Amino acid sequence: MKSNRVKGAISLPMAILLIFATALLLSLLFFTFWQRLSQKVETILRDQFNQQQLMLTRKIADNVEAYFDYLENELLAYPYRFQSIKPGSPDYEAYMAARFKDMRRLGILAIRRYNQDGVMVQAWGQPVTPAVSLPAPLLKWVQDPKNRHHLLLGKTAPGTEPPWQGRLLMPFLTQLYSSPNAAQPSGALEMLIDPFFICRQATEGVRSGESGYAWIIDQNEIILAHYEKEFVGQEAIPVRLARNPKTVFRGLREIHALLLSGHEGVGAYESGWHRQRLGLTPKLVAYTPIRFDKGLVRDVTEVMDPDHNLWGVAVVAPVAEVSGNVGEVLHQALFLVGLFFLMVLIATGGLIGTALVWNRSLSREVESKTGELLESQKLLLRSERFAAIGEAAAYVSHEIKNPLMVIGGLARQVERHLEADPASQEKLQIIQTEVRRLENFLGDLRDFTRPALPCKEKVDLNQIIQEVEALMKEEIRTKGVDLLDNLAPRLPVVEADPNQMKQVLLNLLKNSLEALDSGGQITLASGGDGKQVWFSVADTGAGMSPEVLEKIFNPFFTTKGKGTGLGLAVIHKIITDHQGIISVESSPEKGTSFMVKLPCSG
């Protein structure tokens, strides 16, 4: 019967198309938003990175300024020592030599003493050269009494006399007075500072990001510190142009101008290389000036040409390093977009397939319940069949056992009186053999139909295996079969009926022995893992086909000419009563292996 479709209802293909179109539109909108967000994130990350670089530059500048603060305090102490210790005396010489030894470790190249005319009269760290005198601007400052208790810091400039000729130096002076009441200065004390030492100490170990570094220039754009050691002491722009003439360094020139005019800030410029990689490299930069008029003691240190007597420090790093971090954020955002689109597709597929899945689920549930019912029915039929077999077997066993005992006993009695008739004796022995076979059959039948409950106790399976091995060794050797064992040491204890375990092992060994026509090998093995203990009996016999394997534990199933078909069924019942599992692996011409697994004790 056909169902009436509601007028105006959307068909399934149209619904799918609408869902996909909606998903595509939402994804495009999301992608556009993501692009804008990514640009904003990149800008924010660059700004944050440059702010971190700016903090590094301020720290470097603070370290340099702190160094000059220390020198300021040190230099202020010398005039008082000059008044308390007579110049030229042994105590004065010892004091100055000790102080210079300490100051040399701080980058002081030499300490010079000048007379009131500006002529050098004493020096530590270099020979005394009377021809050396103070330059006119410095001499003018030294001879002015108004500069008492003040210091003068000169600009970095190349030395003009040996041994510092051509080397970049920075002078630091103080006036000397012969006594506290002296009206005119009697000379001056000058420290020659090594600016390269100061800047190297301040920038050593500084790294921005993965490979960024710091550099310092003086008021003449001479590089005082740089990652490229050959750049130190050279003019900043020309030495860079020599490295890569293709780069104009316009942005860097602007940053130099801002730095040497006392400005602080952040920005970017294009460099011609970065470390060992040559080529156009955009870099982020943060910069700040280093001033020398911010001493701990205010209005004490005068700086020559203060508007231009300053250094500039910058920290730079490739933009690509920051872009790499931005790239990670972008990839995460892209992953979110893809995840969103995938969720929409999954939801679409879920809506489309819900009805089919539901129907299939119901079908599987019906099939599963039907299978369970059929299996239960089979188990019930098998149980009823085994119950009927058990009753019949008990009756047959009772009815046959006594006559068999009589027949066997009479056969033995008759055999003793027919010693002169070998032919009759042979027939009687056949009767006795068949009686014993029937008695064994009845015993197996009894064990199967009325199995004894296991009397469990803590046993060592290895010991049981060795006892059974001793019982069967001679019979196995007589048949020309090699008996090997591979028993695990220190096997965990199990709770089992030792007699029933021996019965299981004996039956399995006999089955393996019967499977070997002549020669071959039987292997006994054991093992355990803390939760269960196992033992196995494997032979190199003819093996069994898959059809036989399916039935070997069925009662009365046998492939032997004289077998009862109850041995493996009894073994299966015994192992089941021990809450264990018995399994078999076999294939034609490759042998058979039975494995029994039992739970550990406790």
Coordinates of C-alpha atoms in Angstrom, one line a residue:
M1 CA 0.0 0.0 0.0
K2 CA 1.5 3.4 -1.0
S3 CA 1.7 6.1 1.6
N4 CA 0.4 9.5 0.7
R5 CA 3.2 12.1 0.6
V6 CA 2.4 15.4 2.3
K7 CA 1.9 18.2 -0.2
G8 CA 4.9 20.6 -0.3
A9 CA 7.2 18.2 1.6
I10 CA 10.9 18.4 0.7
S11 CA 12.4 15.3 -0.9
L12 CA 15.4 13.5 0.6
P13 CA 17.9 14.6 -2.2
M14 CA 16.7 18.2 -1.9
A15 CA 17.2 18.0 1.9
I16 CA 20.7 16.7 1.5
L17 CA 21.5 19.4 -1.0
L18 CA 20.2 22.1 1.3
I19 CA 22.2 20.7 4.3
F20 CA 25.4 20.7 2.3
A21 CA 24.8 24.2 0.9
T22 CA 24.2 25.5 4.4
A23 CA 27.3 23.8 5.7
L24 CA 29.4 25.3 2.8
L25 CA 28.0 28.7 3.5
L26 CA 28.7 28.5 7.2
S27 CA 32.2 27.2 6.5
L28 CA 32.9 30.2 4.1
L29 CA 31.7 32.7 6.7
F30 CA 33.8 31.0 9.3
F31 CA 36.9 31.0 7.1
T32 CA 36.5 34.7 6.4
F33 CA 36.2 35.4 10.1
W34 CA 39.2 33.2 10.7
Q35 CA 41.3 35.1 8.2
R36 CA 40.6 38.4 9.9
L37 CA 41.1 36.9 13.3
S38 CA 44.5 35.5 12.1
Q39 CA 45.7 38.9 10.9
K40 CA 44.7 40.4 14.2
V41 CA 46.4 37.7 16.1
E42 CA 49.6 38.1 14.1
T43 CA 49.6 41.8 14.8
I44 CA 49.0 41.2 18.5
L45 CA 51.8 38.6 18.7
R46 CA 54.2 40.9 16.9
D47 CA 53.4 43.7 19.3
Q48 CA 53.8 41.5 22.3
F49 CA 57.1 40.1 21.0
N50 CA 58.5 43.6 20.4
Q51 CA 57.4 44.7 23.8
Q52 CA 59.4 41.8 25.3
Q53 CA 62.3 42.8 23.2
L54 CA 61.9 46.4 24.5
M55 CA 62.1 45.0 28.0
L56 CA 65.4 43.3 27.1
T57 CA 66.8 46.6 25.7
R58 CA 65.9 48.5 28.8
K59 CA 67.6 45.8 30.9
I60 CA 70.7 46.1 28.9
A61 CA 70.6 49.9 29.1
D62 CA 70.1 49.7 32.9
N63 CA 73.1 47.3 33.2
V64 CA 75.4 49.8 31.3
E65 CA 74.1 52.8 33.2
A66 CA 74.6 50.8 36.5
Y67 CA 78.2 50.2 35.5
F68 CA 78.8 53.9 35.1
D69 CA 77.1 54.6 38.4
Y70 CA 79.6 52.3 40.0
L71 CA 82.5 54.1 38.3
E72 CA 81.1 57.4 39.5
N73 CA 81.1 56.3 43.1
E74 CA 84.6 54.9 42.7
L75 CA 86.0 58.0 41.1
L76 CA 84.5 60.3 43.7
A77 CA 86.6 58.6 46.4
Y78 CA 89.9 59.3 44.8
P79 CA 90.2 63.1 45.7
Y80 CA 89.8 62.3 49.4
R81 CA 92.4 59.6 49.2
F82 CA 94.7 62.1 47.4
Q83 CA 94.4 64.5 50.4
S84 CA 94.9 61.8 53.1
I85 CA 97.7 59.9 51.4
K86 CA 100.7 61.9 50.0
P87 CA 101.1 61.3 46.3
G88 CA 104.4 59.6 45.5
S89 CA 104.5 57.9 48.9
P90 CA 104.7 54.0 49.2
D91 CA 101.3 53.9 50.7
Y92 CA 99.8 55.9 47.8
E93 CA 101.5 53.8 45.3
A94 CA 100.3 50.6 46.9
Y95 CA 96.8 51.9 47.2
M96 CA 96.6 53.0 43.6
A97 CA 98.1 49.7 42.3
A98 CA 95.5 47.7 44.2
R99 CA 92.7 49.8 43.0
F100 CA 93.8 49.6 39.4
K101 CA 94.1 45.8 39.7
D102 CA 90.5 45.7 40.7
M103 CA 89.3 48.3 38.2
R104 CA 91.1 46.5 35.3
R105 CA 88.7 43.6 35.8
L106 CA 85.9 46.1 35.2
G107 CA 87.2 47.3 31.8
I108 CA 89.4 50.2 32.9
L109 CA 92.4 50.3 30.6
A110 CA 94.5 52.8 32.6
I111 CA 94.3 55.4 35.4
R112 CA 96.3 58.7 34.7
R113 CA 97.2 61.6 37.1
Y114 CA 97.8 65.0 35.6
N115 CA 99.2 68.2 37.2
Q116 CA 97.5 71.5 37.2
D117 CA 98.8 72.2 33.7
G118 CA 97.2 69.0 32.3
V119 CA 100.5 67.2 31.9
M120 CA 100.6 63.4 32.8
V121 CA 102.8 62.8 35.9
Q122 CA 101.8 59.4 36.9
A123 CA 100.0 56.4 35.3
W124 CA 98.8 52.9 36.1
G125 CA 98.2 50.4 33.2
Q126 CA 100.5 52.3 30.8
P127 CA 104.0 54.0 30.8
V128 CA 104.2 57.6 31.9
T129 CA 104.6 59.8 28.9
P130 CA 105.2 63.5 29.8
A131 CA 104.3 64.5 26.3
V132 CA 100.8 63.4 26.9
S133 CA 98.5 66.2 28.1
L134 CA 94.8 66.7 28.5
P135 CA 92.9 68.1 25.4
A136 CA 92.0 71.8 25.8
P137 CA 88.3 71.2 26.6
L138 CA 89.2 68.7 29.3
L139 CA 92.0 71.0 30.7
K140 CA 89.6 73.9 30.8
W141 CA 87.1 71.9 32.9
V142 CA 89.9 70.6 35.2
Q143 CA 91.3 74.2 35.9
D144 CA 87.8 75.6 36.8
P145 CA 87.3 75.5 40.7
K146 CA 83.6 75.5 40.2
N147 CA 83.9 71.8 39.2
R148 CA 85.1 70.8 42.6
H149 CA 83.4 67.6 43.8
H150 CA 82.1 67.0 40.2
L151 CA 83.0 64.5 37.5
L152 CA 83.4 64.8 33.7
L153 CA 82.5 62.0 31.3
G154 CA 83.8 62.4 27.8
K155 CA 82.6 60.9 24.5
T156 CA 83.9 57.7 23.0
A157 CA 86.8 58.6 20.6
P158 CA 89.9 56.9 19.1
G159 CA 93.1 57.4 21.2
T160 CA 95.7 59.7 19.8
E161 CA 98.8 58.6 21.7
P162 CA 100.5 55.3 22.5
P163 CA 99.7 52.7 23.7
W164 CA 96.0 53.5 22.9
Q165 CA 96.5 55.1 19.6
G166 CA 93.5 54.4 17.3
R167 CA 91.7 52.4 20.0
L168 CA 88.2 53.6 21.0
L169 CA 88.3 55.1 24.5
M170 CA 86.1 56.9 26.9
P171 CA 87.6 59.3 29.5
F172 CA 86.2 59.9 33.0
L173 CA 87.8 62.7 35.1
T174 CA 87.8 64.2 38.5
Q175 CA 89.7 67.2 40.0
L176 CA 92.4 66.7 42.6
Y177 CA 93.1 69.2 45.5
S178 CA 96.1 69.2 47.7
S179 CA 94.1 69.9 50.8
P180 CA 90.4 70.4 51.8
N181 CA 91.0 74.2 52.0
A182 CA 92.9 74.5 48.7
A183 CA 91.2 77.1 46.4
Q184 CA 92.7 75.9 43.1
P185 CA 92.9 72.3 41.8
S186 CA 96.4 70.7 41.8
G187 CA 95.6 68.3 39.0
A188 CA 93.2 65.7 37.8
L189 CA 92.7 61.9 37.8
E190 CA 91.4 60.2 34.7
M191 CA 90.1 56.7 34.0
L192 CA 90.3 55.4 30.5
I193 CA 87.2 53.2 30.0
D194 CA 87.1 50.3 27.4
P195 CA 83.6 50.7 25.9
F196 CA 83.8 47.3 24.1
F197 CA 84.3 45.5 27.4
I198 CA 81.2 47.2 29.0
C199 CA 79.0 46.5 26.0
R200 CA 80.2 42.9 25.6
Q201 CA 79.4 42.2 29.2
A202 CA 76.0 43.8 29.0
T203 CA 74.9 41.9 25.9
E204 CA 76.5 38.5 26.5
G205 CA 74.0 35.7 26.6
V206 CA 71.1 37.9 25.5
R207 CA 68.8 36.1 23.1
S208 CA 65.4 37.1 21.8
G209 CA 63.2 34.3 20.6
E210 CA 65.2 31.5 19.0
S211 CA 68.0 33.4 17.3
G212 CA 67.5 37.1 18.0
Y213 CA 70.4 39.1 19.5
A214 CA 71.4 42.6 20.8
W215 CA 73.7 45.3 19.4
I216 CA 75.0 48.6 20.7
I217 CA 76.3 51.7 18.9
D218 CA 77.9 54.9 20.1
Q219 CA 77.1 58.5 19.1
N220 CA 79.2 58.1 15.9
E221 CA 77.3 54.9 14.9
I222 CA 80.3 52.8 15.7
I223 CA 79.3 49.3 16.7
L224 CA 80.3 48.5 20.3
A225 CA 78.7 45.1 20.6
H226 CA 77.2 42.7 18.0
Y227 CA 76.6 39.0 17.4
E228 CA 78.9 39.3 14.3
K229 CA 82.3 39.8 16.1
E230 CA 84.0 41.3 13.0
F231 CA 81.4 44.1 13.1
V232 CA 82.6 45.4 16.5
G233 CA 84.5 48.7 16.1
Q234 CA 83.2 49.3 12.6
E235 CA 80.7 51.9 11.3
A236 CA 77.3 50.3 11.5
I237 CA 75.9 51.0 8.0
P238 CA 79.1 50.6 5.9
V239 CA 80.0 47.2 7.5
R240 CA 76.6 45.9 6.8
L241 CA 76.6 47.1 3.2
A242 CA 79.9 45.3 2.7
R243 CA 78.2 42.1 3.9
N244 CA 75.3 42.5 1.5
P245 CA 75.4 45.4 -0.9
K246 CA 72.0 44.6 -2.3
T247 CA 70.3 45.9 0.9
V248 CA 69.9 49.7 1.4
F249 CA 69.0 49.4 5.2
R250 CA 66.7 52.4 5.0
G251 CA 64.7 51.3 8.0
L252 CA 67.9 50.7 10.0
R253 CA 69.2 54.2 9.2
E254 CA 65.9 55.7 10.5
I255 CA 66.2 53.7 13.7
H256 CA 69.8 54.9 14.2
A257 CA 68.6 58.5 13.9
L258 CA 65.8 58.0 16.4
L259 CA 68.2 56.2 18.8
L260 CA 70.9 58.9 18.7
S261 CA 68.3 61.6 19.2
G262 CA 67.2 59.9 22.5
H263 CA 64.0 58.2 21.4
E264 CA 62.8 54.7 22.5
G265 CA 60.5 52.5 20.5
V266 CA 59.8 49.4 18.5
G267 CA 59.5 48.7 14.8
A268 CA 60.8 46.6 11.9
Y269 CA 63.4 46.9 9.1
E270 CA 64.8 44.8 6.3
S271 CA 68.2 43.3 6.9
G272 CA 70.5 41.6 4.4
W273 CA 71.1 38.5 6.4
H274 CA 70.6 36.8 9.8
R275 CA 73.4 34.9 11.4
Q276 CA 74.7 32.4 8.8
R277 CA 71.8 32.9 6.4
L278 CA 72.4 35.5 3.7
G279 CA 69.4 37.1 2.0
L280 CA 66.7 39.6 2.6
T281 CA 65.4 39.1 6.1
P282 CA 62.6 41.3 7.7
K283 CA 63.4 41.8 11.4
L284 CA 61.5 43.1 14.4
V285 CA 63.4 45.6 16.5
A286 CA 63.1 47.3 19.9
Y287 CA 65.5 50.1 20.8
T288 CA 66.3 52.4 23.6
P289 CA 69.1 55.0 24.3
I290 CA 71.8 54.6 27.0
R291 CA 72.3 57.9 28.8
F292 CA 75.2 58.8 31.1
D293 CA 73.6 61.8 33.0
K294 CA 71.4 59.6 35.2
G295 CA 73.9 58.8 38.0
L296 CA 73.0 57.7 41.5
V297 CA 74.3 61.1 42.8
R298 CA 72.4 63.7 40.9
D299 CA 74.2 66.9 39.5
V300 CA 77.6 65.3 40.1
T301 CA 78.6 63.9 36.7
E302 CA 78.8 66.3 33.8
V303 CA 78.6 64.8 30.3
M304 CA 80.4 66.4 27.4
D305 CA 77.9 67.3 24.6
P306 CA 75.0 65.7 26.5
D307 CA 72.6 66.0 23.5
H308 CA 74.9 63.7 21.5
N309 CA 76.9 61.8 24.1
L310 CA 74.8 58.7 24.3
W311 CA 74.7 55.2 23.1
G312 CA 71.9 53.2 21.5
V313 CA 71.0 49.5 22.3
A314 CA 68.7 47.4 20.2
V315 CA 67.4 43.8 20.2
V316 CA 66.4 42.3 16.9
A317 CA 64.8 39.0 15.8
P318 CA 63.6 37.7 12.4
V319 CA 59.9 38.2 11.7
A320 CA 59.8 34.6 10.5
E321 CA 60.2 33.4 14.1
V322 CA 57.1 35.3 15.2
S323 CA 55.3 34.2 12.1
G324 CA 56.1 30.7 13.0
N325 CA 54.2 31.1 16.3
V326 CA 51.4 32.8 14.4
G327 CA 51.4 29.9 12.0
E328 CA 50.8 27.5 14.9
V329 CA 47.8 29.6 15.9
L330 CA 46.6 29.7 12.3
H331 CA 46.9 25.9 12.0
Q332 CA 44.9 25.5 15.2
A333 CA 42.2 27.8 13.8
L334 CA 42.2 26.0 10.5
F335 CA 41.8 22.7 12.4
L336 CA 38.8 24.2 14.2
V337 CA 37.3 25.2 10.8
G338 CA 37.9 21.7 9.4
L339 CA 36.5 20.2 12.6
F340 CA 33.4 22.3 12.4
F341 CA 32.8 21.4 8.7
L342 CA 33.4 17.7 9.5
M343 CA 30.9 17.9 12.4
V344 CA 28.3 19.4 10.0
L345 CA 29.0 16.6 7.5
I346 CA 28.8 14.0 10.2
A347 CA 25.5 15.5 11.4
T348 CA 24.2 15.4 7.9
G349 CA 25.2 11.8 7.5
G350 CA 23.6 11.0 10.8
L351 CA 20.3 12.5 9.8
I352 CA 20.4 10.7 6.5
G353 CA 21.4 7.3 7.9
T354 CA 19.4 7.4 11.2
A355 CA 16.4 5.5 9.7
L356 CA 18.6 2.9 8.0
V357 CA 20.7 2.4 11.1
W358 CA 17.6 2.0 13.2
N359 CA 16.1 -0.5 10.9
R360 CA 19.3 -2.5 10.7
S361 CA 19.7 -2.3 14.5
L362 CA 16.3 -3.8 14.9
S363 CA 17.0 -6.5 12.3
R364 CA 20.3 -7.4 14.1
E365 CA 18.5 -7.5 17.4
V366 CA 15.8 -9.8 16.1
E367 CA 18.5 -12.1 14.5
S368 CA 20.5 -12.1 17.7
K369 CA 17.5 -13.1 19.8
T370 CA 16.5 -15.7 17.3
G371 CA 20.0 -17.1 17.4
E372 CA 20.0 -17.2 21.2
L373 CA 16.6 -19.0 21.1
L374 CA 17.9 -21.6 18.6
E375 CA 21.1 -22.1 20.7
S376 CA 19.0 -22.5 23.8
Q377 CA 16.9 -25.0 22.0
K378 CA 19.9 -27.0 20.9
L379 CA 21.4 -27.0 24.4
L380 CA 18.0 -28.2 25.8
L381 CA 17.8 -31.0 23.2
R382 CA 21.4 -32.0 23.9
S383 CA 20.8 -32.0 27.7
E384 CA 17.7 -34.1 27.2
R385 CA 19.6 -36.5 24.9
F386 CA 22.4 -36.8 27.4
A387 CA 19.9 -37.4 30.2
A388 CA 18.3 -40.2 28.2
I389 CA 21.7 -41.6 27.4
G390 CA 22.7 -41.4 31.0
E391 CA 19.6 -43.3 32.1
A392 CA 20.1 -45.9 29.4
A393 CA 23.8 -46.2 30.1
A394 CA 23.2 -46.7 33.8
Y395 CA 20.6 -49.5 33.0
V396 CA 22.9 -51.2 30.5
S397 CA 25.9 -51.0 32.8
H398 CA 23.9 -52.6 35.6
E399 CA 22.5 -55.3 33.5
I400 CA 25.7 -56.2 31.7
K401 CA 28.3 -55.8 34.4
N402 CA 27.4 -58.9 36.5
P403 CA 27.1 -61.3 33.5
L404 CA 30.5 -60.0 32.2
M405 CA 32.1 -60.7 35.6
V406 CA 30.7 -64.3 35.5
I407 CA 31.8 -64.8 31.9
G408 CA 35.3 -63.5 32.7
G409 CA 35.6 -65.6 35.9
L410 CA 34.4 -68.8 34.2
A411 CA 36.8 -68.2 31.2
R412 CA 39.8 -68.0 33.6
Q413 CA 38.7 -71.1 35.4
V414 CA 38.3 -73.1 32.2
E415 CA 41.6 -71.8 30.9
R416 CA 43.5 -73.3 33.9
H417 CA 42.1 -76.8 33.1
L418 CA 42.9 -76.8 29.4
E419 CA 46.6 -76.5 29.5
A420 CA 46.9 -79.4 27.0
D421 CA 44.7 -77.7 24.5
P422 CA 46.4 -74.5 23.3
A423 CA 43.7 -73.7 20.7
S424 CA 41.0 -73.7 23.3
Q425 CA 43.2 -71.6 25.6
E426 CA 43.7 -69.0 22.9
K427 CA 39.9 -68.7 22.4
L428 CA 39.4 -68.3 26.1
Q429 CA 42.1 -65.5 26.2
I430 CA 40.1 -63.7 23.5
I431 CA 37.0 -64.0 25.6
Q432 CA 38.9 -62.5 28.6
T433 CA 40.3 -59.6 26.5
E434 CA 36.9 -58.7 25.2
V435 CA 35.4 -58.9 28.7
R436 CA 38.1 -56.5 29.9
R437 CA 37.4 -54.2 27.0
L438 CA 33.6 -54.2 27.8
E439 CA 34.4 -53.6 31.5
N440 CA 36.6 -50.6 30.6
F441 CA 33.8 -49.4 28.4
L442 CA 31.3 -49.7 31.2
G443 CA 33.8 -47.9 33.5
D444 CA 34.0 -45.0 31.0
L445 CA 30.3 -45.0 30.7
R446 CA 29.9 -44.8 34.4
D447 CA 32.4 -42.0 34.7
F448 CA 30.5 -40.1 32.0
T449 CA 27.0 -40.6 33.3
R450 CA 27.8 -40.4 37.0
P451 CA 31.0 -38.4 37.3
A452 CA 32.5 -38.0 40.7
L453 CA 32.8 -34.5 42.0
P454 CA 36.5 -33.3 42.3
C455 CA 38.1 -33.5 45.7
K456 CA 40.2 -30.4 45.3
E457 CA 43.4 -29.7 47.1
K458 CA 46.5 -27.5 46.5
V459 CA 48.7 -29.3 44.0
D460 CA 51.7 -28.7 41.9
L461 CA 50.9 -29.6 38.3
N462 CA 54.5 -30.1 37.4
Q463 CA 54.7 -32.9 40.0
I464 CA 51.6 -34.6 38.6
I465 CA 53.0 -34.3 35.1
Q466 CA 56.3 -35.9 36.2
E467 CA 54.4 -38.7 38.0
V468 CA 52.3 -39.5 34.8
E469 CA 55.5 -39.2 32.7
A470 CA 57.2 -41.8 34.9
L471 CA 54.2 -44.2 34.5
M472 CA 54.1 -43.9 30.8
K473 CA 57.8 -43.6 30.0
E474 CA 58.5 -47.2 29.5
E475 CA 55.4 -47.8 27.3
I476 CA 56.3 -44.8 25.2
R477 CA 59.9 -45.8 24.8
T478 CA 58.8 -49.4 23.8
K479 CA 56.9 -47.8 20.9
G480 CA 60.0 -45.8 19.8
V481 CA 58.5 -42.4 20.6
D482 CA 60.5 -39.6 22.1
L483 CA 59.0 -38.0 25.2
L484 CA 60.1 -34.4 25.9
D485 CA 59.1 -32.0 28.6
N486 CA 59.2 -28.2 28.8
L487 CA 58.0 -27.4 32.3
A488 CA 58.0 -23.9 33.7
P489 CA 59.9 -23.7 37.0
R490 CA 58.1 -22.4 40.1
L491 CA 54.6 -23.0 38.7
P492 CA 51.8 -21.3 40.8
V493 CA 49.8 -23.7 42.9
V494 CA 46.3 -24.6 41.8
E495 CA 43.4 -26.3 43.6
A496 CA 42.5 -29.5 41.8
D497 CA 41.7 -33.2 42.2
P498 CA 45.1 -34.8 41.7
N499 CA 43.6 -38.2 40.7
Q500 CA 41.4 -36.6 38.1
M501 CA 44.3 -34.5 36.8
K502 CA 46.3 -37.7 36.4
Q503 CA 43.3 -39.3 34.6
V504 CA 43.3 -36.3 32.2
L505 CA 47.0 -36.5 31.5
L506 CA 47.0 -40.3 31.1
N507 CA 44.1 -40.2 28.6
L508 CA 45.8 -37.4 26.6
L509 CA 49.1 -39.2 26.6
K510 CA 47.5 -42.4 25.4
N511 CA 45.6 -40.6 22.7
S512 CA 48.9 -39.0 21.5
L513 CA 50.7 -42.4 21.6
E514 CA 47.9 -44.0 19.6
A515 CA 48.2 -41.2 17.0
L516 CA 51.8 -42.1 16.4
D517 CA 52.2 -45.2 14.2
S518 CA 56.0 -45.6 14.9
G519 CA 58.5 -43.1 16.1
G520 CA 57.6 -39.4 16.4
Q521 CA 57.6 -37.1 19.4
I522 CA 55.3 -36.2 22.3
T523 CA 56.0 -33.0 24.3
L524 CA 54.7 -32.1 27.7
A525 CA 54.7 -28.4 28.6
S526 CA 53.5 -26.2 31.4
G527 CA 53.4 -22.5 32.3
G528 CA 51.5 -19.8 34.2
D529 CA 51.0 -16.0 34.4
G530 CA 49.8 -15.4 37.9
K531 CA 46.1 -15.7 37.0
Q532 CA 46.0 -19.2 35.5
V533 CA 48.2 -22.2 35.0
W534 CA 48.3 -24.3 31.9
F535 CA 49.7 -27.6 30.7
S536 CA 49.7 -29.1 27.2
V537 CA 50.3 -32.4 25.4
A538 CA 51.4 -32.2 21.8
D539 CA 52.3 -34.9 19.3
T540 CA 53.7 -35.0 15.8
G541 CA 51.1 -37.5 14.6
A542 CA 48.8 -37.4 11.6
G543 CA 46.6 -34.6 13.0
M544 CA 42.8 -34.2 12.5
S545 CA 40.7 -32.5 10.0
P546 CA 38.4 -29.5 10.9
E547 CA 35.3 -31.7 10.6
V548 CA 36.8 -34.1 13.2
L549 CA 37.8 -31.3 15.5
E550 CA 34.2 -30.0 15.8
K551 CA 33.1 -33.4 17.2
I552 CA 36.0 -34.7 19.3
F553 CA 34.4 -33.7 22.7
N554 CA 31.0 -35.3 21.7
P555 CA 30.1 -38.5 23.6
F556 CA 30.6 -41.7 21.6
F557 CA 32.4 -40.0 18.8
T558 CA 35.6 -41.8 17.9
T559 CA 37.9 -42.3 14.9
K560 CA 39.4 -45.4 16.4
G561 CA 38.3 -48.9 15.4
K562 CA 37.9 -50.0 19.1
G563 CA 37.4 -46.7 20.9
T564 CA 34.4 -45.9 23.0
G565 CA 34.3 -42.2 22.2
L566 CA 34.0 -41.3 25.8
G567 CA 37.6 -40.5 26.8
L568 CA 37.7 -36.9 25.6
A569 CA 34.1 -36.3 26.7
V570 CA 35.1 -37.3 30.3
I571 CA 38.2 -35.1 30.1
H572 CA 36.1 -32.2 29.0
K573 CA 33.7 -32.8 31.9
I574 CA 36.5 -33.0 34.5
I575 CA 38.1 -29.7 33.3
T576 CA 34.7 -28.0 33.3
D577 CA 34.2 -29.1 36.9
H578 CA 37.5 -27.5 37.7
Q579 CA 36.3 -24.2 36.1
G580 CA 39.0 -24.7 33.5
I581 CA 39.2 -24.7 29.7
I582 CA 40.4 -27.3 27.4
S583 CA 41.3 -26.5 23.8
V584 CA 42.8 -28.3 20.8
E585 CA 44.8 -27.3 17.8
S586 CA 45.4 -29.7 15.0
S587 CA 45.7 -30.0 11.2
P588 CA 46.3 -33.0 9.0
E589 CA 50.0 -34.1 8.8
K590 CA 51.0 -31.5 11.4
G591 CA 50.2 -33.1 14.7
T592 CA 47.8 -32.3 17.5
S593 CA 48.2 -30.2 20.7
F594 CA 45.8 -30.2 23.6
M595 CA 46.0 -27.4 26.2
V596 CA 44.3 -27.2 29.6
K597 CA 44.0 -24.0 31.5
L598 CA 43.1 -23.9 35.2
P599 CA 42.7 -20.9 37.5
C600 CA 45.3 -20.3 40.1
S601 CA 44.7 -20.9 43.8
G602 CA 43.2 -18.0 45.7

